[in-house]
Amino acid sequence: MELLKLLGALWDRVGAITAVALGGVALLLGYLGISGTSYTWEQLPYIISGGLVGVFLLGIGATLWLSADMRDEWRKLDDLDQALHALHARSSGPADRVPSTR
Amino acid sequence: MTTHQPWLPGDLRTLLGGLVLGATGLTIAWVGASGTTGWSSQLVWIALGGAAVIGSGLTNAAWLLRGYRSLRRRQRHLVHELRDEVTRTLAAGPEHSVGTEVEALVSGPRMSRYHRSDCLLVAGKATRPLSRGKPASRLAACGVCRP
């Protein structure tokens, strides 16, 4: 269950790794398919199913990973924003207000 | 800003639409190229596949660019807010600084010493702030927090 929670929280990075792995597999299969044929008309479909699909999946993986980085940075900015508003609320109070005691 | 990510729902729709179009184009190109043996007809399908990859790549790039720009815009906004806050705090002087609350001196009715408000020895005890933060002459300074 902990693993599922972790995967759920890191869904974008998990998706990125999965897409990159699938892209690598597609490229490898495309290479193996092309190397096993001798005619151009047989090789071209492998360029599409292996090469282009591999590049497509690698692009999705890279986008997911960079998006995850941006989301992390956005959350950090959220924290900073809240801290700044708390600071503003404290500093804009009356100058001689009674300090809080624990 | 209330969203929890640097993109708007419309950006996500654009990205998904571009990716679906790209995947569809690749599938059509692959099926088309597999069913032909002529070089010239296969070239058309290769071109379609290449266009699909380029189109989806541009969609990805646009998504990342939108996110990056939103992020930078928010960073600039926060930096301006922070600068304003620092300027306001410095202009208000030390009496108005945010450290006043922490550095305020407190004491209790039956205490013989005065403490900083964050001193561990007064944590959870009923205390009151000393007038204008200055200790009365009968009180000695706490040896732990050393106000």
XYZ file of N, CA and C in Angstrom:
747
model
N 0.828 -1.205 0.000
C 0.000 0.000 0.000
C 0.864 1.257 0.000
N 1.972 1.176 0.787
C 2.873 2.333 0.824
C 3.447 2.604 -0.565
N 3.767 1.516 -1.261
C 4.327 1.665 -2.609
C 3.308 2.312 -3.550
N 2.047 1.895 -3.393
C 1.000 2.478 -4.238
C 0.833 3.966 -3.955
N 0.905 4.314 -2.652
C 0.786 5.735 -2.303
C 1.936 6.526 -2.898
N 3.135 5.933 -2.796
C 4.311 6.609 -3.338
C 4.195 6.789 -4.845
N 3.743 5.722 -5.510
C 3.582 5.815 -6.962
C 2.511 6.834 -7.334
N 1.463 6.904 -6.494
C 0.410 7.886 -6.756
C 0.908 9.307 -6.588
N 1.753 9.512 -5.592
C 2.276 10.862 -5.363
C 3.278 11.257 -6.447
N 3.988 10.278 -6.963
C 5.012 10.571 -7.975
C 4.543 10.126 -9.358
N 3.252 10.264 -9.614
C 2.711 9.723 -10.862
C 3.389 10.300 -12.091
N 3.757 11.580 -12.021
C 4.343 12.187 -13.215
C 5.747 11.653 -13.474
N 6.496 11.472 -12.406
C 7.852 10.932 -12.622
C 7.801 9.457 -13.000
N 6.860 8.719 -12.397
C 6.699 7.315 -12.774
C 6.286 7.218 -14.248
N 5.368 8.079 -14.649
C 4.948 8.106 -16.055
C 6.098 8.460 -16.975
N 6.940 9.411 -16.536
C 8.082 9.805 -17.361
C 9.045 8.637 -17.548
N 9.347 7.952 -16.454
C 10.280 6.815 -16.558
C 9.684 5.713 -17.429
N 8.386 5.479 -17.249
C 7.727 4.446 -18.054
C 7.763 4.803 -19.541
N 7.456 6.057 -19.845
C 7.438 6.470 -21.256
C 8.832 6.381 -21.868
N 9.844 6.797 -21.107
C 11.212 6.718 -21.637
C 11.623 5.259 -21.838
N 11.252 4.402 -20.885
C 11.591 2.979 -21.026
C 10.889 2.372 -22.237
N 9.616 2.699 -22.397
C 8.883 2.181 -23.563
C 9.469 2.725 -24.865
N 9.879 3.991 -24.838
C 10.503 4.569 -26.025
C 11.797 3.852 -26.373
N 12.584 3.558 -25.341
C 13.828 2.822 -25.578
C 13.557 1.437 -26.145
N 12.529 0.779 -25.611
C 12.169 -0.560 -26.114
C 11.716 -0.466 -27.569
N 10.917 0.564 -27.870
C 10.443 0.725 -29.254
C 11.612 0.953 -30.201
N 12.567 1.778 -29.792
C 13.739 2.013 -30.644
C 14.528 0.730 -30.851
N 14.687 -0.029 -29.765
C 15.445 -1.279 -29.863
C 14.736 -2.282 -30.787
N 13.428 -2.397 -30.603
C 12.675 -3.326 -31.460
C 12.714 -2.882 -32.918
N 12.644 -1.571 -33.124
C 12.731 -1.061 -34.491
C 14.079 -1.387 -35.108
N 15.132 -1.217 -34.318
C 16.470 -1.535 -34.824
C 16.581 -3.023 -35.151
N 16.096 -3.861 -34.247
C 16.172 -5.308 -34.488
C 15.347 -5.696 -35.716
N 14.180 -5.058 -35.852
C 13.330 -5.378 -37.005
C 13.984 -4.980 -38.306
N 14.558 -3.782 -38.331
C 15.193 -3.311 -39.570
C 16.427 -4.147 -39.907
N 17.190 -4.499 -38.889
C 18.427 -5.250 -39.161
C 18.125 -6.663 -39.668
N 16.905 -7.141 -39.450
C 16.564 -8.478 -39.911
C 15.950 -8.516 -41.295
N 15.824 -7.353 -41.925
C 15.223 -7.319 -43.267
C 16.218 -6.716 -44.256
N 16.013 -7.042 -45.513
C 16.974 -6.550 -46.505
C 16.338 -5.607 -47.519
N 15.024 -5.552 -47.565
C 14.363 -4.688 -48.541
C 13.902 -3.392 -47.888
N 14.006 -2.338 -48.655
C 13.632 -1.021 -48.130
C 12.150 -0.963 -47.776
N 11.326 -1.560 -48.633
C 9.877 -1.491 -48.377
C 9.499 -2.259 -47.109
N 10.368 -3.213 -46.702
C 10.109 -3.907 -45.431
C 10.627 -3.092 -44.245
N 11.646 -2.300 -44.490
C 12.283 -1.556 -43.388
C 11.501 -0.309 -42.987
N 10.859 0.311 -43.969
C 10.203 1.588 -43.670
C 9.130 1.500 -42.568
N 8.296 0.453 -42.548
C 7.336 0.376 -41.436
C 8.013 0.311 -40.065
N 9.202 -0.300 -40.027
C 9.921 -0.347 -38.746
C 10.414 1.048 -38.331
N 10.721 1.860 -39.327
C 11.135 3.232 -38.997
C 10.003 3.964 -38.293
N 8.777 3.699 -38.757
C 7.621 4.360 -38.137
C 7.313 3.736 -36.783
N 7.141 2.406 -36.776
C 6.696 1.763 -35.526
C 7.807 1.754 -34.475
N 9.041 1.694 -34.903
C 10.139 1.694 -33.944
C 10.712 3.072 -33.718
N 11.218 3.670 -34.788
C 11.915 4.947 -34.653
C 11.022 6.101 -34.251
N 9.982 6.340 -35.041
C 9.142 7.510 -34.765
C 8.333 7.351 -33.470
N 7.811 6.144 -33.255
C 7.066 5.923 -32.005
C 8.011 6.038 -30.805
N 9.250 5.547 -30.967
C 10.229 5.685 -29.886
C 10.512 7.139 -29.566
N 10.716 7.938 -30.606
C 10.971 9.371 -30.388
C 9.753 10.035 -29.757
N 8.559 9.633 -30.209
C 7.311 10.175 -29.654
C 7.223 9.894 -28.147
N 7.531 8.646 -27.771
C 7.449 8.282 -26.344
C 8.548 8.970 -25.531
N 9.737 9.093 -26.102
C 10.807 9.809 -25.399
C 10.407 11.271 -25.159
N 9.748 11.856 -26.144
C 9.281 13.238 -25.970
C 8.262 13.351 -24.846
N 7.353 12.378 -24.788
C 6.356 12.403 -23.709
C 7.043 12.249 -22.349
N 8.030 11.345 -22.290
C 8.750 11.148 -21.024
C 9.471 12.409 -20.576
N 10.151 13.045 -21.511
C 10.874 14.273 -21.158
C 9.906 15.356 -20.695
N 8.776 15.469 -21.391
C 7.789 16.485 -21.012
C 7.228 16.211 -19.620
N 6.936 14.951 -19.341
C 6.401 14.608 -18.019
C 7.415 14.926 -16.924
N 8.675 14.612 -17.180
C 9.697 14.848 -16.156
C 9.876 16.343 -15.893
N 9.969 17.120 -16.972
C 10.129 18.564 -16.798
C 8.890 19.182 -16.156
N 7.707 18.630 -16.491
C 6.474 19.134 -15.866
C 6.486 18.855 -14.363
N 7.000 17.689 -13.990
C 7.080 17.366 -12.560
C 8.011 18.343 -11.840
N 9.128 18.676 -12.482
C 10.033 19.668 -11.889
C 9.324 21.007 -11.701
N 8.555 21.403 -12.700
C 7.851 22.691 -12.602
C 6.788 22.655 -11.516
N 6.097 21.512 -11.388
C 5.089 21.413 -10.314
C 5.753 21.519 -8.949
N 6.918 20.870 -8.798
C 7.636 20.975 -7.526
C 7.987 22.426 -7.219
N 8.479 23.110 -8.247
C 8.865 24.499 -8.045
C 7.646 25.359 -7.723
N 6.530 25.041 -8.353
C 5.283 25.789 -8.106
C 4.841 25.601 -6.660
N 4.954 24.374 -6.157
C 4.579 24.114 -4.753
C 5.494 24.866 -3.799
N 6.773 24.936 -4.128
C 7.699 25.703 -3.284
C 7.316 27.183 -3.291
N 6.903 27.673 -4.445
C 6.461 29.070 -4.509
C 5.189 29.265 -3.691
N 4.319 28.243 -3.671
C 3.119 28.305 -2.825
C 3.513 28.503 -1.370
N 4.484 27.694 -0.904
C 4.941 27.800 0.481
C 5.519 29.189 0.750
N 6.319 29.650 -0.193
C 6.941 30.964 -0.026
C 5.882 32.060 0.015
N 4.868 31.918 -0.818
C 3.780 32.890 -0.865
C 3.039 32.940 0.473
N 2.748 31.763 1.015
C 2.048 31.715 2.305
C 2.900 32.318 3.414
N 4.199 32.000 3.405
C 5.091 32.546 4.432
C 5.164 34.063 4.329
N 5.177 34.547 3.103
C 5.251 35.996 2.893
C 3.976 36.682 3.373
N 2.834 36.057 3.131
C 1.583 36.649 3.601
C 1.505 36.624 5.128
N 2.003 35.540 5.735
C 2.029 35.478 7.205
C 2.935 36.555 7.766
N 4.054 36.755 7.105
C 4.992 37.795 7.536
C 4.352 39.167 7.423
N 3.642 39.363 6.328
C 2.979 40.644 6.102
C 1.908 40.882 7.173
N 1.172 39.813 7.514
C 0.115 39.956 8.518
C 0.717 40.298 9.888
N 1.858 39.709 10.189
C 2.483 39.991 11.485
C 3.053 41.396 11.537
N 3.709 41.785 10.450
C 4.394 43.079 10.484
C 3.444 44.242 10.307
N 2.228 43.994 9.814
C 1.299 45.104 9.614
C 0.388 45.314 10.822
N 0.599 44.558 11.916
C -0.192 44.738 13.113
C 0.228 45.983 13.854
N -0.477 46.299 14.979
C -0.099 47.483 15.768
C 1.304 47.337 16.357
N 2.000 48.434 16.463
C 3.380 48.393 16.902
C 3.510 47.971 18.364
N 2.539 48.336 19.193
C 2.669 48.057 20.621
C 1.735 46.954 21.072
N 1.460 46.051 20.158
C 0.515 45.006 20.543
C 1.171 44.069 21.554
N 0.298 43.401 22.301
C 0.797 42.525 23.356
C 1.354 41.260 22.725
N 2.574 40.895 23.088
C 3.132 39.680 22.522
C 2.383 38.446 23.000
N 2.321 37.466 22.165
C 1.624 36.252 22.568
C 2.488 35.414 23.484
N 1.863 34.814 24.464
C 2.584 33.928 25.379
C 2.107 32.512 25.165
N 3.025 31.586 25.403
C 2.635 30.205 25.181
C 1.881 29.627 26.356
N -2.790 33.506 -7.113
C -3.081 32.373 -7.960
C -3.543 31.197 -7.101
N -4.580 30.554 -7.553
C -5.143 29.503 -6.733
C -4.864 28.109 -7.278
N -4.408 28.017 -8.516
C -4.143 26.694 -9.064
C -2.887 26.117 -8.421
N -2.806 24.797 -8.437
C -1.672 24.138 -7.812
C -0.630 23.722 -8.828
N -0.733 24.232 -10.011
C 0.273 23.970 -11.027
C 0.300 25.149 -11.986
N 1.404 25.279 -12.696
C 1.537 26.481 -13.529
C 0.737 26.470 -14.823
N -0.151 25.507 -15.003
C -0.917 25.443 -16.250
C -2.397 25.643 -15.984
N -3.088 26.093 -16.995
C -4.538 26.215 -16.936
C -5.157 24.952 -17.541
N -6.419 24.679 -17.236
C -7.064 23.501 -17.823
C -7.022 23.501 -19.349
N -7.092 24.660 -19.944
C -7.026 24.745 -21.405
C -5.684 24.267 -21.949
N -4.625 24.543 -21.204
C -3.303 24.074 -21.628
C -3.255 22.553 -21.654
N -3.864 21.943 -20.629
C -3.865 20.475 -20.570
C -4.656 19.891 -21.739
N -5.784 20.541 -22.052
C -6.584 20.048 -23.180
C -5.788 20.142 -24.487
N -5.065 21.249 -24.649
C -4.252 21.412 -25.860
C -3.179 20.341 -25.944
N -2.531 20.089 -24.808
C -1.475 19.073 -24.802
C -2.038 17.695 -25.145
N -3.122 17.338 -24.457
C -3.693 16.011 -24.706
C -4.190 15.885 -26.142
N -4.787 16.951 -26.652
C -5.246 16.927 -28.037
C -4.094 16.722 -29.005
N -2.994 17.434 -28.772
C -1.825 17.287 -29.636
C -1.249 15.886 -29.574
N -1.203 15.336 -28.355
C -0.641 13.984 -28.211
C -1.544 12.939 -28.862
N -2.842 13.102 -28.697
C -3.770 12.141 -29.314
C -3.665 12.223 -30.839
N -3.579 13.453 -31.358
C -3.424 13.606 -32.814
C -2.118 12.974 -33.291
N -1.055 13.190 -32.515
C 0.235 12.613 -32.885
C 0.183 11.097 -32.895
N -0.406 10.532 -31.833
C -0.496 9.061 -31.762
C -1.359 8.519 -32.896
N -2.442 9.228 -33.182
C -3.313 8.781 -34.283
C -2.582 8.846 -35.620
N -1.872 9.945 -35.826
C -1.117 10.083 -37.067
C -0.067 8.999 -37.213
N 0.611 8.684 -36.121
C 1.631 7.630 -36.172
C 1.010 6.272 -36.481
N -0.134 6.010 -35.870
C -0.799 4.724 -36.118
C -1.228 4.606 -37.576
N -1.829 5.689 -38.081
C -2.271 5.670 -39.486
C -1.059 5.494 -40.406
N 0.026 6.209 -40.099
C 1.216 6.108 -40.942
C 1.788 4.695 -40.917
N 1.796 4.102 -39.743
C 2.365 2.754 -39.639
C 1.505 1.741 -40.401
N 0.203 1.835 -40.194
C -0.696 0.906 -40.888
C -0.610 1.125 -42.400
N -0.564 2.394 -42.801
C -0.478 2.693 -44.223
C 0.812 2.195 -44.841
N 1.917 2.424 -44.157
C 3.207 2.003 -44.706
C 3.331 0.487 -44.746
N 2.694 -0.186 -43.775
C 2.788 -1.651 -43.752
C 2.017 -2.279 -44.908
N 1.026 -1.602 -45.396
C 0.198 -2.200 -46.435
C 0.670 -1.906 -47.842
N 1.779 -1.206 -47.998
C 2.249 -0.878 -49.351
C 3.690 -1.360 -49.534
N 4.054 -1.522 -50.763
C 5.424 -1.955 -51.057
C 6.165 -0.945 -51.921
N 5.441 -0.010 -52.488
C 6.086 0.988 -53.350
C 6.787 2.071 -52.544
N 7.943 2.463 -52.984
C 8.736 3.472 -52.281
C 8.023 4.813 -52.213
N 7.443 5.207 -53.338
C 6.814 6.532 -53.375
C 5.594 6.600 -52.463
N 4.814 5.536 -52.437
C 3.634 5.573 -51.554
C 4.048 5.466 -50.084
N 5.112 4.755 -49.810
C 5.571 4.654 -48.413
C 6.132 5.984 -47.921
N 6.724 6.724 -48.847
C 7.275 8.029 -48.456
C 6.191 8.940 -47.896
N 5.004 8.826 -48.503
C 3.893 9.652 -48.019
C 3.581 9.309 -46.560
N 3.559 7.999 -46.280
C 3.245 7.585 -44.907
C 4.369 7.963 -43.934
N 5.593 7.879 -44.414
C 6.732 8.311 -43.581
C 6.606 9.807 -43.278
N 6.239 10.560 -44.294
C 6.082 12.004 -44.088
C 4.965 12.282 -43.090
N 3.879 11.490 -43.193
C 2.787 11.674 -42.235
C 3.262 11.357 -40.812
N 4.020 10.267 -40.668
C 4.542 9.920 -39.342
C 5.475 10.988 -38.800
N 6.343 11.486 -39.677
C 7.253 12.560 -39.243
C 6.489 13.803 -38.829
N 5.458 14.139 -39.588
C 4.648 15.311 -39.233
C 3.950 15.104 -37.893
N 3.495 13.874 -37.657
C 2.829 13.591 -36.376
C 3.794 13.770 -35.210
N 5.018 13.280 -35.367
C 6.009 13.420 -34.292
C 6.374 14.885 -34.087
N 6.573 15.588 -35.191
C 6.924 17.011 -35.070
C 5.776 17.793 -34.421
N 4.546 17.485 -34.837
C 3.395 18.178 -34.251
C 3.257 17.926 -32.763
N 3.418 16.668 -32.365
C 3.304 16.382 -30.926
C 4.476 16.990 -30.169
N 5.659 17.031 -30.797
C 6.805 17.668 -30.149
C 6.566 19.155 -29.932
N 5.975 19.793 -30.939
C 5.664 21.222 -30.786
C 4.625 21.440 -29.676
N 3.656 20.513 -29.594
C 2.656 20.623 -28.518
C 3.327 20.494 -27.149
N 4.250 19.512 -27.046
C 4.987 19.364 -25.782
C 5.776 20.631 -25.459
N 6.436 21.171 -26.486
C 7.250 22.369 -26.267
C 6.373 23.541 -25.827
N 5.195 23.657 -26.444
C 4.291 24.749 -26.061
C 3.830 24.589 -24.616
N 3.537 23.365 -24.221
C 3.128 23.078 -22.833
C 4.233 23.496 -21.861
N 5.470 23.067 -22.170
C 6.576 23.403 -21.274
C 6.822 24.914 -21.244
N 6.679 25.532 -22.394
C 6.896 26.983 -22.452
C 5.855 27.718 -21.621
N 4.603 27.283 -21.718
C 3.540 27.925 -20.915
C 3.833 27.784 -19.427
N 4.222 26.563 -19.036
C 4.530 26.342 -17.630
C 5.704 27.162 -17.171
N 6.738 27.216 -17.996
C 7.933 27.971 -17.623
C 7.614 29.457 -17.482
N 6.814 29.963 -18.392
C 6.484 31.389 -18.331
C 5.623 31.711 -17.113
N 4.672 30.822 -16.801
C 3.864 31.050 -15.596
C 4.732 31.045 -14.349
N 5.668 30.103 -14.338
C 6.572 29.993 -13.188
C 7.416 31.251 -13.018
N 7.974 31.726 -14.112
C 8.811 32.920 -14.063
C 7.979 34.135 -13.654
N 6.745 34.218 -14.171
C 5.886 35.354 -13.829
C 5.602 35.365 -12.327
N 5.332 34.188 -11.801
C 5.030 34.118 -10.366
C 6.279 34.401 -9.526
N 7.431 33.939 -9.981
C 8.672 34.235 -9.266
C 8.907 35.740 -9.209
N 8.713 36.399 -10.347
C 8.910 37.858 -10.378
C 7.930 38.552 -9.439
N 6.684 38.082 -9.449
C 5.662 38.668 -8.578
C 6.062 38.531 -7.115
N 6.527 37.337 -6.745
C 6.916 37.091 -5.359
C 8.125 37.930 -4.956
N 9.064 38.061 -5.878
C 10.247 38.868 -5.573
C 9.837 40.314 -5.321
N 8.900 40.822 -6.109
C 8.424 42.197 -5.895
C 7.720 42.321 -4.547
N 6.886 41.318 -4.228
C 6.195 41.356 -2.935
C 7.184 41.319 -1.791
N 8.190 40.472 -1.922
C 9.200 40.347 -0.879
C 9.973 41.644 -0.719
N 10.301 42.264 -1.839
C 11.025 43.527 -1.777
C 10.182 44.599 -1.090
N 8.883 44.643 -1.439
C 7.995 45.614 -0.796
C 7.899 45.369 0.702
N 7.806 44.087 1.068
C 7.675 43.748 2.483
C 8.924 44.151 3.261
N 10.083 43.868 2.679
C 11.339 44.236 3.349
C 11.440 45.748 3.466
N 11.090 46.452 2.411
C 11.139 47.911 2.437
C 10.209 48.470 3.514
N 8.984 47.907 3.588
C 8.005 48.360 4.573
C 8.504 48.099 5.984
N 9.081 46.909 6.198
C 9.559 46.548 7.535
C 10.716 47.437 7.952
N 11.641 47.685 7.018
C 12.787 48.533 7.353
C 12.343 49.964 7.613
N 11.354 50.423 6.844
C 10.874 51.793 7.028
C 10.146 51.959 8.354
N 9.523 50.886 8.850
C 8.777 50.977 10.107
C 9.705 51.030 11.308
N 10.962 50.646 11.151
C 11.912 50.721 12.259
C 11.906 49.468 13.094
N 12.846 49.393 14.044
C 12.998 48.177 14.849
C 11.808 47.880 15.738
N 11.069 48.913 16.186
C 9.914 48.679 17.051
C 8.841 47.879 16.331
N 8.850 48.049 14.994
C 7.800 47.431 14.201
C 8.275 46.151 13.542
N 9.504 45.760 13.841
C 10.045 44.611 13.127
C 9.331 43.349 13.558
N 9.436 42.342 12.710
C 8.742 41.097 13.004
C 9.377 40.380 14.183
N 10.579 40.759 14.564
C 11.222 40.105 15.687
C 10.725 40.608 17.017
N 9.890 41.630 17.053
C 9.427 42.211 18.310
C 8.741 41.180 19.183
N 7.925 40.364 18.546
C 7.159 39.418 19.334
C 8.062 38.402 20.023
N 9.078 37.963 19.305
C 9.973 36.964 19.860
C 10.837 37.571 20.948
N 11.282 38.823 20.708
C 12.214 39.421 21.641
C 11.509 40.114 22.807
N 10.173 40.097 22.858
C 9.457 40.770 23.927
C 9.791 40.102 25.261
N 9.818 40.903 26.305
C 10.139 40.380 27.626
C 8.856 40.137 28.402
N 8.832 39.054 29.135
C 7.638 38.693 29.891
C 8.047 38.281 31.299
N 7.061 38.288 32.173
C 7.269 37.800 33.524
C 5.909 37.386 34.081
N 5.946 36.667 35.178
C 4.708 36.220 35.790
C 4.492 36.889 37.130
N 3.287 36.733 37.708
C 2.967 37.397 38.977
C 3.884 36.977 40.127
N 4.291 35.725 40.148
C 5.111 35.268 41.281
C 6.527 34.928 40.831
N 6.943 35.538 39.758
C 8.290 35.277 39.245
C 9.249 36.359 39.705
N 10.478 35.964 39.927
C 11.485 36.929 40.345
C 12.405 37.318 39.193
N 12.173 36.684 38.044
C 13.017 36.984 36.891
C 12.138 37.322 35.682
N 12.696 38.036 34.756
C 12.002 38.262 33.490
C 12.697 37.455 32.405
N 11.890 37.104 31.400
C 12.352 36.185 30.358
C 12.002 36.722 28.981
N 12.670 36.156 27.997
C 12.181 36.370 26.622
C 10.901 35.557 26.466
N 10.021 36.036 25.598
C 8.728 35.359 25.473
C 8.866 33.930 24.951
N 9.986 33.646 24.280
C 10.167 32.302 23.762
C 11.050 31.449 24.672
N 11.289 31.910 25.886
C 12.126 31.149 26.816
C 11.407 29.858 27.237
N 12.156 28.794 27.333
C 11.565 27.499 27.698
C 11.042 27.500 29.136
N 11.621 28.340 29.999
C 11.205 28.344 31.405
C 9.825 28.967 31.611
N 9.344 29.711 30.628
C 8.001 30.285 30.773
C 7.005 29.623 29.825
N 7.466 28.617 29.126
C 6.564 27.948 28.190
C 5.411 27.308 28.944
N 4.187 27.636 28.586
C 3.007 27.065 29.218
C 2.599 27.752 30.498
N 3.349 28.753 30.916
C 2.999 29.451 32.166
C 2.274 30.752 31.859
N 1.498 31.189 32.849
C 0.778 32.448 32.680
C 1.757 33.598 32.852
N 1.983 34.318 31.802
C 2.902 35.461 31.872
C 2.240 36.673 31.268
N 2.824 37.799 31.542
C 2.326 39.024 30.914
C 3.538 39.808 30.405
N 3.355 40.537 29.336
C 4.484 41.307 28.810
C 4.833 42.462 29.729
N 6.085 42.750 29.827
C 6.509 43.888 30.626
C 6.238 45.162 29.839
N 5.996 46.212 30.552
C 5.611 47.447 29.881
C 6.748 47.942 28.998
N 6.395 48.110 27.735
C 7.311 48.580 26.705
C 8.587 47.736 26.647
N 8.455 46.497 27.078
C 9.573 45.581 26.941
C 10.707 45.824 27.912
N 10.505 46.744 28.908
C 11.592 47.029 29.843
C 11.310 46.352 31.182
N 12.274 45.651 31.721
C 12.052 44.937 32.977
C 11.959 45.887 34.170
N 11.144 45.497 35.135
C 11.064 46.276 36.365
C 12.351 46.069 37.177
N 12.620 46.999 38.026
C 13.892 46.955 38.730
C 13.978 45.780 39.702
N 12.810 45.315 40.186
C 12.844 44.222 41.154
C 13.114 42.872 40.507
N 13.031 42.791 39.202
C 13.196 41.514 38.496
C 14.624 41.368 37.989
N 15.100 40.126 38.079
C 16.425 39.831 37.536
C 16.263 39.131 36.187
N 17.294 39.201 35.399
C 17.234 38.572 34.072
C 17.372 37.062 34.208
N 16.653 36.369 33.360
C 16.737 34.907 33.340
C 18.138 34.493 32.879
N 18.669 33.490 33.543
C 20.003 33.039 33.164
C 19.999 32.065 32.000
N 18.814 31.619 31.620
C 18.738 30.648 30.526
C 18.594 31.351 29.175
N 17.578 32.218 29.093
C 17.358 32.883 27.801
C 18.183 34.168 27.680
N 18.685 34.661 28.801
C 19.535 35.858 28.821
C 18.939 36.994 28.001
N 17.847 37.538 28.442
C 17.190 38.611 27.669
C 18.047 39.895 27.625
